[in-house]
Amino acid sequence: MKVGFIGTGSMGSILVDAFLTAKTLTPDQIIVSNRTREKALLLSDRFPGLTVAETNIQTVQMSEIIFLCVKPLEFKRVIDDVSPHLGSNKIVISITSPILIEDLEKQMPCKIAKVIPSITNSVAAGASLLMFGNRCGKADRIKVRNLFEQISRPLEIEESKVRVSSDIVSCGPAFISYLLQRFIHAAVEETGISNEEATFLTTEMVIGLAALLSRGPFDLPTLQQRVCVPGGVTGAGILALEQIGDVFNHMYKNTQKRYDEDLKDVSDMFYGTNH
Ligand SMILES: NC(=O)C1=CN([C@@H]2O[C@H](COP(=O)(O)OP(=O)(O)OC[C@H]3O[C@@H](n4cnc5c(N)ncnc54)[C@H](OP(=O)(O)O)[C@@H]3O)[C@@H](O)[C@H]2O)C=CC1
Ligand SMILES: O=C(O)[C@@H]1CCC=N1
C-alpha cells in the first residue's frame, strides 16, 4: 500500500517520521509533496527510498491513501488541483478540524476520513481522533485505524465533538507545556533554585506521573489523596491552586470561538461570501 502526504510542514513531517520509526510503513511506501519542495527533500535525505513527487497530482496518482497536511485556508487550492485525479477507491484523510467531512465529500469523488493526530504520536504515544465519511466502508475504517494503532491510541469520535477532543489531544501538549513552564518559572522566582535544576525535576516528575497513570494504580483524585498528607504541605499548595477559577473554561471558550471563525472562513473559501 502506498501512502501520500501533501504538506510536509510540522505535522506532515511528524506523521511521516512516526509511521517510519514505528515501522508501520517503509520509505518505499511513502510519497510526499510540499509547496516548498526543499522541505520535502529534507525528508528524503533523512529517509532514503521515500519519493518526493514533483506535484500534488503525482502524489495522488501514486497513492492509495492520501493525507492532506496543509492549513485550513490552503485546502481549496490543493483540492481543486487534485480532485480530478482521485478515483472513488482512494481514501483522502484530512488532519484539520475545521474542514468538515461533508464539505470534502462535496469537493472530491473519493472516500473521506478525518484524523486529528498529536505531536505525542511522534513517540508512538497519546491518542488520535478518527472520523469517517459515509463512503468509507468497514475495510477502509480498519485500514485507517490499523495505521494509527501503530503510533497512537486511536479513538473514533463524532465530528461534532472534534473541537473539545482535539483541544485535549492535539492542543493539550502545548497547553500543559505552558503550565509546566509557569510552574518552573515560579519555582525559580520564589526560591532561587536554578532553572536547569527545576526543569530537570519537573520533567522527571511529569514522566513519572505519566507512567503512574498509564500503569493504572491510581486515578487522578486517588493520586491527589495519596500525596496530600492530612495537614501537610501539598494541601497548603492545593489551597493556592484552588484560586485558578474558571481559566480552563475561558480556554475552551477561546478555542471554540477561534474554531467558529475558522469554519466561517473555510465556508467562504469553498462557497464564496454570499452563499
Ligand atoms: N501542529 C500540530 O500539532 C497539529 C496540526 N494539525 C493540523 O495540521 C495542519 C497543518 O499544520 P502544521 O503542519 O502545523 O502547519 P505547517 O504550516 O507547518 O505545514 C503546512 C505545510 O503545508 C504546505 N503547503 C501549503 N500549501 C500547499 C500546497 N498547495 N501544496 C503542497 N503543500 C502545501 C506548506 O508548505 P510551505 O513549506 O511552502 O509553507 C507547509 O509545509 C493544520 O491545519 C493543523 O490544524 C492537527 C493536529 C496537530
Ligand atoms: O493550533 C492549531 O490550530 C492546531 C490544531 C491542533 C494543534 N494545533
mmCIF file of C-alpha atoms and ligand atoms in Angstrom:
data_model
loop_
_atom_site.group_PDB
_atom_site.id
_atom_site.type_symbol
_atom_site.label_atom_id
_atom_site.label_comp_id
_atom_site.label_asym_id
_atom_site.label_seq_id
_atom_site.Cartn_x
_atom_site.Cartn_y
_atom_site.Cartn_z
ATOM 1 C CA MET A 1 0.000 0.000 0.000
ATOM 2 C CA LYS A 2 1.328 3.460 -0.976
ATOM 3 C CA VAL A 3 0.584 6.417 1.274
ATOM 4 C CA GLY A 4 0.875 10.036 0.146
ATOM 5 C CA PHE A 5 1.369 13.185 2.201
ATOM 6 C CA ILE A 6 0.541 16.599 0.737
ATOM 7 C CA GLY A 7 2.203 19.147 3.013
ATOM 8 C CA THR A 8 5.356 18.256 4.907
ATOM 9 C CA GLY A 9 5.325 21.060 7.455
ATOM 10 C CA SER A 10 5.265 20.417 11.184
ATOM 11 C CA MET A 11 2.508 17.756 11.348
ATOM 12 C CA GLY A 12 3.006 16.209 7.897
ATOM 13 C CA SER A 13 6.655 15.507 8.652
ATOM 14 C CA ILE A 14 5.867 14.305 12.195
ATOM 15 C CA LEU A 15 3.414 11.748 10.743
ATOM 16 C CA VAL A 16 5.902 10.522 8.119
ATOM 17 C CA ASP A 17 8.594 10.227 10.779
ATOM 18 C CA ALA A 18 6.221 8.449 13.207
ATOM 19 C CA PHE A 19 5.000 5.857 10.667
ATOM 20 C CA LEU A 20 8.583 5.124 9.574
ATOM 21 C CA THR A 21 10.020 4.977 13.086
ATOM 22 C CA ALA A 22 7.216 2.632 14.196
ATOM 23 C CA LYS A 23 7.844 0.567 11.019
ATOM 24 C CA THR A 24 4.149 0.898 10.135
ATOM 25 C CA LEU A 25 5.348 1.922 6.675
ATOM 26 C CA THR A 26 8.645 1.589 4.830
ATOM 27 C CA PRO A 27 10.165 4.538 2.898
ATOM 28 C CA ASP A 28 9.274 2.957 -0.466
ATOM 29 C CA GLN A 29 5.584 3.123 0.513
ATOM 30 C CA ILE A 30 5.653 6.888 1.077
ATOM 31 C CA ILE A 31 5.170 9.696 -1.463
ATOM 32 C CA VAL A 32 5.316 13.323 -0.351
ATOM 33 C CA SER A 33 4.894 16.729 -1.951
ATOM 34 C CA ASN A 34 5.136 20.182 -0.458
ATOM 35 C CA ARG A 35 4.649 23.707 -1.821
ATOM 36 C CA THR A 36 8.285 24.479 -0.964
ATOM 37 C CA ARG A 37 9.906 21.384 -2.437
ATOM 38 C CA GLU A 38 13.157 21.771 -0.446
ATOM 39 C CA LYS A 39 11.223 20.976 2.752
ATOM 40 C CA ALA A 40 10.025 17.665 1.290
ATOM 41 C CA LEU A 41 13.538 16.863 0.064
ATOM 42 C CA LEU A 42 14.788 17.133 3.664
ATOM 43 C CA LEU A 43 12.564 14.123 4.438
ATOM 44 C CA SER A 44 14.016 12.063 1.585
ATOM 45 C CA ASP A 45 17.527 12.946 2.856
ATOM 46 C CA ARG A 46 16.554 11.541 6.263
ATOM 47 C CA PHE A 47 14.670 8.542 4.874
ATOM 48 C CA PRO A 48 16.293 7.250 1.683
ATOM 49 C CA GLY A 49 13.817 5.443 -0.545
ATOM 50 C CA LEU A 50 10.969 7.858 0.179
ATOM 51 C CA THR A 51 9.625 9.503 -3.013
ATOM 52 C CA VAL A 52 9.350 13.262 -3.357
ATOM 53 C CA ALA A 53 6.766 13.884 -6.086
ATOM 54 C CA GLU A 54 7.068 16.866 -8.429
ATOM 55 C CA THR A 55 3.404 17.815 -7.892
ATOM 56 C CA ASN A 56 0.446 17.103 -5.606
ATOM 57 C CA ILE A 57 -1.250 15.430 -8.579
ATOM 58 C CA GLN A 58 1.598 12.922 -8.796
ATOM 59 C CA THR A 59 1.290 12.233 -5.048
ATOM 60 C CA VAL A 60 -2.399 11.461 -5.505
ATOM 61 C CA GLN A 61 -1.863 9.327 -8.604
ATOM 62 C CA MET A 62 0.788 7.215 -6.878
ATOM 63 C CA SER A 63 -1.059 6.696 -3.559
ATOM 64 C CA GLU A 64 -3.984 4.693 -2.229
ATOM 65 C CA ILE A 65 -4.318 6.754 0.954
ATOM 66 C CA ILE A 66 -3.535 10.487 0.813
ATOM 67 C CA PHE A 67 -3.063 12.703 3.872
ATOM 68 C CA LEU A 68 -3.833 16.398 3.424
ATOM 69 C CA CYS A 69 -1.495 18.101 5.922
ATOM 70 C CA VAL A 70 -1.975 21.727 4.886
ATOM 71 C CA LYS A 71 -3.619 24.537 6.878
ATOM 72 C CA PRO A 72 -7.398 25.191 6.528
ATOM 73 C CA LEU A 73 -7.209 28.052 4.023
ATOM 74 C CA GLU A 74 -4.730 26.115 1.862
ATOM 75 C CA PHE A 75 -7.236 23.298 1.195
ATOM 76 C CA LYS A 76 -9.150 24.715 -1.754
ATOM 77 C CA ARG A 77 -6.063 25.204 -3.910
ATOM 78 C CA VAL A 78 -4.929 21.635 -3.200
ATOM 79 C CA ILE A 79 -8.395 20.111 -3.719
ATOM 80 C CA ASP A 80 -9.065 21.985 -6.986
ATOM 81 C CA ASP A 81 -5.752 20.693 -8.245
ATOM 82 C CA VAL A 82 -6.026 17.024 -7.245
ATOM 83 C CA SER A 83 -9.770 16.297 -7.284
ATOM 84 C CA PRO A 84 -9.959 15.250 -10.983
ATOM 85 C CA HIS A 85 -7.250 12.654 -10.262
ATOM 86 C CA LEU A 86 -8.982 10.997 -7.297
ATOM 87 C CA GLY A 87 -10.726 7.727 -8.141
ATOM 88 C CA SER A 88 -13.613 6.581 -5.943
ATOM 89 C CA ASN A 89 -11.439 3.933 -4.255
ATOM 90 C CA LYS A 90 -8.795 6.284 -2.869
ATOM 91 C CA ILE A 91 -9.025 7.470 0.738
ATOM 92 C CA VAL A 92 -8.233 11.116 1.480
ATOM 93 C CA ILE A 93 -7.539 11.893 5.141
ATOM 94 C CA SER A 94 -7.685 15.471 6.385
ATOM 95 C CA ILE A 95 -5.872 16.209 9.642
ATOM 96 C CA THR A 96 -7.523 19.585 10.098
ATOM 97 C CA SER A 97 -10.521 20.065 12.417
ATOM 98 C CA PRO A 98 -12.438 22.988 10.783
ATOM 99 C CA ILE A 99 -12.613 21.293 7.376
ATOM 100 C CA LEU A 100 -15.881 19.344 7.549
ATOM 101 C CA ILE A 101 -16.191 15.844 6.101
ATOM 102 C CA GLU A 102 -19.399 16.765 4.242
ATOM 103 C CA ASP A 103 -17.581 19.653 2.511
ATOM 104 C CA LEU A 104 -14.715 17.386 1.498
ATOM 105 C CA GLU A 105 -17.236 14.869 0.129
ATOM 106 C CA LYS A 106 -18.782 17.644 -1.979
ATOM 107 C CA GLN A 107 -15.375 18.623 -3.369
ATOM 108 C CA MET A 108 -13.846 15.191 -4.023
ATOM 109 C CA PRO A 109 -15.210 11.941 -5.501
ATOM 110 C CA CYS A 110 -13.219 9.642 -3.180
ATOM 111 C CA LYS A 111 -13.611 8.232 0.340
ATOM 112 C CA ILE A 112 -13.044 10.801 3.090
ATOM 113 C CA ALA A 113 -11.734 10.433 6.628
ATOM 114 C CA LYS A 114 -10.609 12.948 9.174
ATOM 115 C CA VAL A 115 -7.889 12.074 11.669
ATOM 116 C CA ILE A 116 -6.608 14.541 14.242
ATOM 117 C CA PRO A 117 -3.148 13.453 15.343
ATOM 118 C CA SER A 118 -0.994 14.859 18.128
ATOM 119 C CA ILE A 119 2.654 15.757 18.499
ATOM 120 C CA THR A 120 2.708 12.944 21.100
ATOM 121 C CA ASN A 121 2.208 10.455 18.222
ATOM 122 C CA SER A 122 5.810 11.227 17.161
ATOM 123 C CA VAL A 123 6.899 8.918 20.003
ATOM 124 C CA ALA A 124 4.076 6.432 19.379
ATOM 125 C CA ALA A 125 2.134 7.744 22.383
ATOM 126 C CA GLY A 126 -1.021 9.706 23.099
ATOM 127 C CA ALA A 127 -4.410 9.470 21.430
ATOM 128 C CA SER A 128 -5.521 10.226 17.881
ATOM 129 C CA LEU A 129 -9.082 11.050 16.809
ATOM 130 C CA LEU A 130 -10.763 9.208 13.932
ATOM 131 C CA MET A 131 -13.850 10.280 11.960
ATOM 132 C CA PHE A 132 -15.179 8.723 8.746
ATOM 133 C CA GLY A 133 -17.374 9.879 5.893
ATOM 134 C CA ASN A 134 -20.224 7.701 4.581
ATOM 135 C CA ARG A 135 -18.235 6.452 1.599
ATOM 136 C CA CYS A 136 -15.767 4.662 3.912
ATOM 137 C CA GLY A 137 -16.683 1.017 4.327
ATOM 138 C CA LYS A 138 -15.679 -1.305 7.164
ATOM 139 C CA ALA A 139 -12.430 -2.326 5.437
ATOM 140 C CA ASP A 140 -11.434 1.332 4.917
ATOM 141 C CA ARG A 141 -12.086 2.140 8.571
ATOM 142 C CA ILE A 142 -9.997 -0.829 9.664
ATOM 143 C CA LYS A 143 -7.171 0.182 7.304
ATOM 144 C CA VAL A 144 -7.008 3.712 8.736
ATOM 145 C CA ARG A 145 -7.358 2.512 12.327
ATOM 146 C CA ASN A 146 -4.575 -0.043 11.793
ATOM 147 C CA LEU A 147 -2.230 2.711 10.618
ATOM 148 C CA PHE A 148 -2.914 4.852 13.675
ATOM 149 C CA GLU A 149 -2.822 1.954 16.141
ATOM 150 C CA GLN A 150 0.917 1.681 15.451
ATOM 151 C CA ILE A 151 1.628 5.267 16.551
ATOM 152 C CA SER A 152 -1.192 6.155 18.967
ATOM 153 C CA ARG A 153 -4.302 5.071 20.877
ATOM 154 C CA PRO A 154 -6.966 5.899 18.252
ATOM 155 C CA LEU A 155 -10.478 6.836 19.337
ATOM 156 C CA GLU A 156 -13.377 7.152 16.902
ATOM 157 C CA ILE A 157 -15.424 10.244 17.739
ATOM 158 C CA GLU A 158 -18.408 12.143 16.335
ATOM 159 C CA GLU A 159 -17.317 15.074 14.190
ATOM 160 C CA SER A 160 -19.448 17.396 16.354
ATOM 161 C CA LYS A 161 -17.041 16.663 19.264
ATOM 162 C CA VAL A 162 -13.877 17.390 17.305
ATOM 163 C CA ARG A 163 -13.107 20.784 18.868
ATOM 164 C CA VAL A 164 -13.033 19.784 22.522
ATOM 165 C CA SER A 165 -11.449 16.405 21.729
ATOM 166 C CA SER A 166 -8.657 17.951 19.730
ATOM 167 C CA ASP A 167 -8.189 20.710 22.347
ATOM 168 C CA ILE A 168 -7.331 17.867 24.727
ATOM 169 C CA VAL A 169 -5.411 15.553 22.363
ATOM 170 C CA SER A 170 -3.583 17.907 19.987
ATOM 171 C CA CYS A 171 -3.531 21.329 21.653
ATOM 172 C CA GLY A 172 -3.173 19.753 25.112
ATOM 173 C CA PRO A 173 0.589 19.122 24.840
ATOM 174 C CA ALA A 174 1.116 22.855 24.217
ATOM 175 C CA PHE A 175 -1.323 23.878 26.982
ATOM 176 C CA ILE A 176 0.269 21.587 29.568
ATOM 177 C CA SER A 177 3.801 22.588 28.467
ATOM 178 C CA TYR A 178 2.835 26.214 29.026
ATOM 179 C CA LEU A 179 1.559 25.435 32.539
ATOM 180 C CA LEU A 180 4.716 23.485 33.344
ATOM 181 C CA GLN A 181 6.872 26.394 32.209
ATOM 182 C CA ARG A 182 4.937 28.648 34.591
ATOM 183 C CA PHE A 183 5.402 26.004 37.351
ATOM 184 C CA ILE A 184 9.171 26.053 36.754
ATOM 185 C CA HIS A 185 9.418 29.821 36.422
ATOM 186 C CA ALA A 186 7.605 30.336 39.749
ATOM 187 C CA ALA A 187 9.931 27.851 41.497
ATOM 188 C CA VAL A 188 12.964 29.790 40.234
ATOM 189 C CA GLU A 189 11.435 33.178 41.095
ATOM 190 C CA GLU A 190 10.239 32.220 44.600
ATOM 191 C CA THR A 191 13.151 30.091 45.803
ATOM 192 C CA GLY A 192 16.277 30.740 43.745
ATOM 193 C CA ILE A 193 16.538 27.116 42.521
ATOM 194 C CA SER A 194 18.273 27.148 39.124
ATOM 195 C CA ASN A 195 16.108 26.964 36.003
ATOM 196 C CA GLU A 196 18.102 23.921 34.872
ATOM 197 C CA GLU A 197 17.518 22.018 38.114
ATOM 198 C CA ALA A 198 13.807 22.942 38.318
ATOM 199 C CA THR A 199 13.357 21.897 34.662
ATOM 200 C CA PHE A 200 15.074 18.540 35.266
ATOM 201 C CA LEU A 201 12.996 17.818 38.383
ATOM 202 C CA THR A 202 9.734 18.895 36.737
ATOM 203 C CA THR A 203 10.387 16.830 33.608
ATOM 204 C CA GLU A 204 11.164 13.709 35.675
ATOM 205 C CA MET A 205 8.059 14.294 37.825
ATOM 206 C CA VAL A 206 5.855 14.513 34.684
ATOM 207 C CA ILE A 207 7.405 11.384 33.150
ATOM 208 C CA GLY A 208 6.826 9.553 36.460
ATOM 209 C CA LEU A 209 3.242 10.815 36.670
ATOM 210 C CA ALA A 210 2.563 9.661 33.083
ATOM 211 C CA ALA A 211 3.973 6.215 33.931
ATOM 212 C CA LEU A 212 1.774 6.016 37.052
ATOM 213 C CA LEU A 213 -1.330 6.973 35.102
ATOM 214 C CA SER A 214 -0.542 4.601 32.256
ATOM 215 C CA ARG A 215 0.070 1.644 34.571
ATOM 216 C CA GLY A 216 -3.190 2.439 36.311
ATOM 217 C CA PRO A 217 -2.837 2.012 40.082
ATOM 218 C CA PHE A 218 -4.371 5.473 40.678
ATOM 219 C CA ASP A 219 -6.953 7.657 39.016
ATOM 220 C CA LEU A 220 -6.445 11.421 39.339
ATOM 221 C CA PRO A 221 -8.495 12.018 42.548
ATOM 222 C CA THR A 222 -6.942 8.983 44.311
ATOM 223 C CA LEU A 223 -3.472 10.115 43.341
ATOM 224 C CA GLN A 224 -4.115 13.537 44.907
ATOM 225 C CA GLN A 225 -5.499 11.902 48.045
ATOM 226 C CA ARG A 226 -2.408 9.703 48.435
ATOM 227 C CA VAL A 227 0.006 12.622 48.056
ATOM 228 C CA CYS A 228 -1.908 15.083 50.257
ATOM 229 C CA VAL A 229 -0.875 14.038 53.770
ATOM 230 C CA PRO A 230 -3.561 15.461 56.096
ATOM 231 C CA GLY A 231 -2.348 18.839 57.378
ATOM 232 C CA GLY A 232 0.714 18.598 55.132
ATOM 233 C CA VAL A 233 2.397 20.830 52.570
ATOM 234 C CA THR A 234 0.657 19.533 49.406
ATOM 235 C CA GLY A 235 -2.721 20.559 50.820
ATOM 236 C CA ALA A 236 -1.309 24.029 51.514
ATOM 237 C CA GLY A 237 -0.168 24.221 47.875
ATOM 238 C CA ILE A 238 -3.526 22.997 46.555
ATOM 239 C CA LEU A 239 -5.277 25.768 48.504
ATOM 240 C CA ALA A 240 -3.405 28.249 46.292
ATOM 241 C CA LEU A 241 -4.252 26.255 43.148
ATOM 242 C CA GLU A 242 -7.956 26.482 44.000
ATOM 243 C CA GLN A 243 -7.656 30.201 43.124
ATOM 244 C CA ILE A 244 -7.286 29.116 39.491
ATOM 245 C CA GLY A 245 -11.003 29.833 38.976
ATOM 246 C CA ASP A 246 -12.502 29.244 35.553
ATOM 247 C CA VAL A 247 -9.367 29.760 33.477
ATOM 248 C CA PHE A 248 -9.877 26.443 31.628
ATOM 249 C CA ASN A 249 -13.492 27.367 30.824
ATOM 250 C CA HIS A 250 -12.090 30.506 29.180
ATOM 251 C CA MET A 251 -9.518 28.418 27.338
ATOM 252 C CA TYR A 252 -12.212 26.120 25.850
ATOM 253 C CA LYS A 253 -14.381 29.158 25.028
ATOM 254 C CA ASN A 254 -11.442 30.787 23.201
ATOM 255 C CA THR A 255 -10.650 27.706 21.121
ATOM 256 C CA GLN A 256 -14.350 27.273 20.244
ATOM 257 C CA LYS A 257 -14.547 30.948 19.181
ATOM 258 C CA ARG A 258 -11.468 30.565 17.005
ATOM 259 C CA TYR A 259 -12.882 27.331 15.562
ATOM 260 C CA ASP A 260 -16.183 29.046 14.668
ATOM 261 C CA GLU A 261 -14.218 31.796 12.884
ATOM 262 C CA ASP A 262 -12.216 29.147 11.009
ATOM 263 C CA LEU A 263 -15.439 27.338 9.996
ATOM 264 C CA LYS A 264 -16.784 30.578 8.525
ATOM 265 C CA ASP A 265 -13.515 31.348 6.697
ATOM 266 C CA VAL A 266 -13.449 27.802 5.302
ATOM 267 C CA SER A 267 -17.085 28.042 4.160
ATOM 268 C CA ASP A 268 -16.295 31.387 2.435
ATOM 269 C CA MET A 269 -13.275 29.760 0.821
ATOM 270 C CA PHE A 270 -15.310 26.850 -0.595
ATOM 271 C CA TYR A 271 -18.606 28.567 -1.435
ATOM 272 C CA GLY A 272 -17.877 32.340 -1.514
ATOM 273 C CA THR A 273 -19.060 35.018 0.931
ATOM 274 C CA ASN A 274 -22.627 35.318 -0.458
ATOM 275 C CA HIS A 275 -23.716 31.673 -0.202
HETATM 276 N N1 LIG B 1 0.938 21.006 14.635
HETATM 277 C C1 LIG B 1 0.148 20.158 15.314
HETATM 278 O O1 LIG B 1 0.438 19.713 16.455
HETATM 279 C C2 LIG B 1 -1.137 19.686 14.682
HETATM 280 C C3 LIG B 1 -1.604 20.231 13.495
HETATM 281 N N2 LIG B 1 -2.773 19.788 12.964
HETATM 282 C C4 LIG B 1 -3.286 20.394 11.730
HETATM 283 O O2 LIG B 1 -2.373 20.164 10.679
HETATM 284 C C5 LIG B 1 -2.466 21.215 9.729
HETATM 285 C C6 LIG B 1 -1.061 21.613 9.323
HETATM 286 O O3 LIG B 1 -0.430 22.121 10.485
HETATM 287 P P1 LIG B 1 1.154 22.252 10.554
HETATM 288 O O4 LIG B 1 1.807 21.063 9.963
HETATM 289 O O5 LIG B 1 1.441 22.595 11.980
HETATM 290 O O6 LIG B 1 1.352 23.529 9.579
HETATM 291 P P2 LIG B 1 2.652 23.896 8.722
HETATM 292 O O7 LIG B 1 2.456 25.314 8.282
HETATM 293 O O8 LIG B 1 3.892 23.555 9.475
HETATM 294 O O9 LIG B 1 2.575 22.942 7.446
HETATM 295 C C7 LIG B 1 1.741 23.173 6.354
HETATM 296 C C8 LIG B 1 2.509 22.695 5.140
HETATM 297 O O10 LIG B 1 1.642 22.702 4.023
HETATM 298 C C9 LIG B 1 2.406 23.087 2.889
HETATM 299 N N3 LIG B 1 1.522 23.576 1.834
HETATM 300 C C10 LIG B 1 0.736 24.666 1.806
HETATM 301 N N4 LIG B 1 0.083 24.773 0.638
HETATM 302 C C11 LIG B 1 0.466 23.698 -0.109
HETATM 303 C C12 LIG B 1 0.142 23.247 -1.400
HETATM 304 N N5 LIG B 1 -0.704 23.919 -2.195
HETATM 305 N N6 LIG B 1 0.715 22.115 -1.830
HETATM 306 C C13 LIG B 1 1.589 21.408 -1.055
HETATM 307 N N7 LIG B 1 1.938 21.805 0.178
HETATM 308 C C14 LIG B 1 1.391 22.930 0.650
HETATM 309 C C15 LIG B 1 3.301 24.182 3.431
HETATM 310 O O11 LIG B 1 4.382 24.370 2.534
HETATM 311 P P3 LIG B 1 5.466 25.558 2.669
HETATM 312 O O12 LIG B 1 6.707 24.856 3.085
HETATM 313 O O13 LIG B 1 5.559 26.162 1.306
HETATM 314 O O14 LIG B 1 4.945 26.537 3.689
HETATM 315 C C16 LIG B 1 3.710 23.595 4.779
HETATM 316 O O15 LIG B 1 4.862 22.789 4.700
HETATM 317 C C17 LIG B 1 -3.240 22.361 10.406
HETATM 318 O O16 LIG B 1 -4.478 22.527 9.800
HETATM 319 C C18 LIG B 1 -3.385 21.913 11.846
HETATM 320 O O17 LIG B 1 -4.634 22.256 12.396
HETATM 321 C C19 LIG B 1 -3.505 18.789 13.532
HETATM 322 C C20 LIG B 1 -3.074 18.210 14.682
HETATM 323 C C21 LIG B 1 -1.885 18.623 15.381
HETATM 324 O O1 LIG B 2 -3.002 25.221 16.750
HETATM 325 C C1 LIG B 2 -3.684 24.640 15.884
HETATM 326 O O2 LIG B 2 -4.510 25.259 15.196
HETATM 327 C C2 LIG B 2 -3.506 23.156 15.632
HETATM 328 C C3 LIG B 2 -4.748 22.377 15.887
HETATM 329 C C4 LIG B 2 -4.339 21.256 16.761
HETATM 330 C C5 LIG B 2 -2.992 21.540 17.146
HETATM 331 N N1 LIG B 2 -2.540 22.566 16.517
#
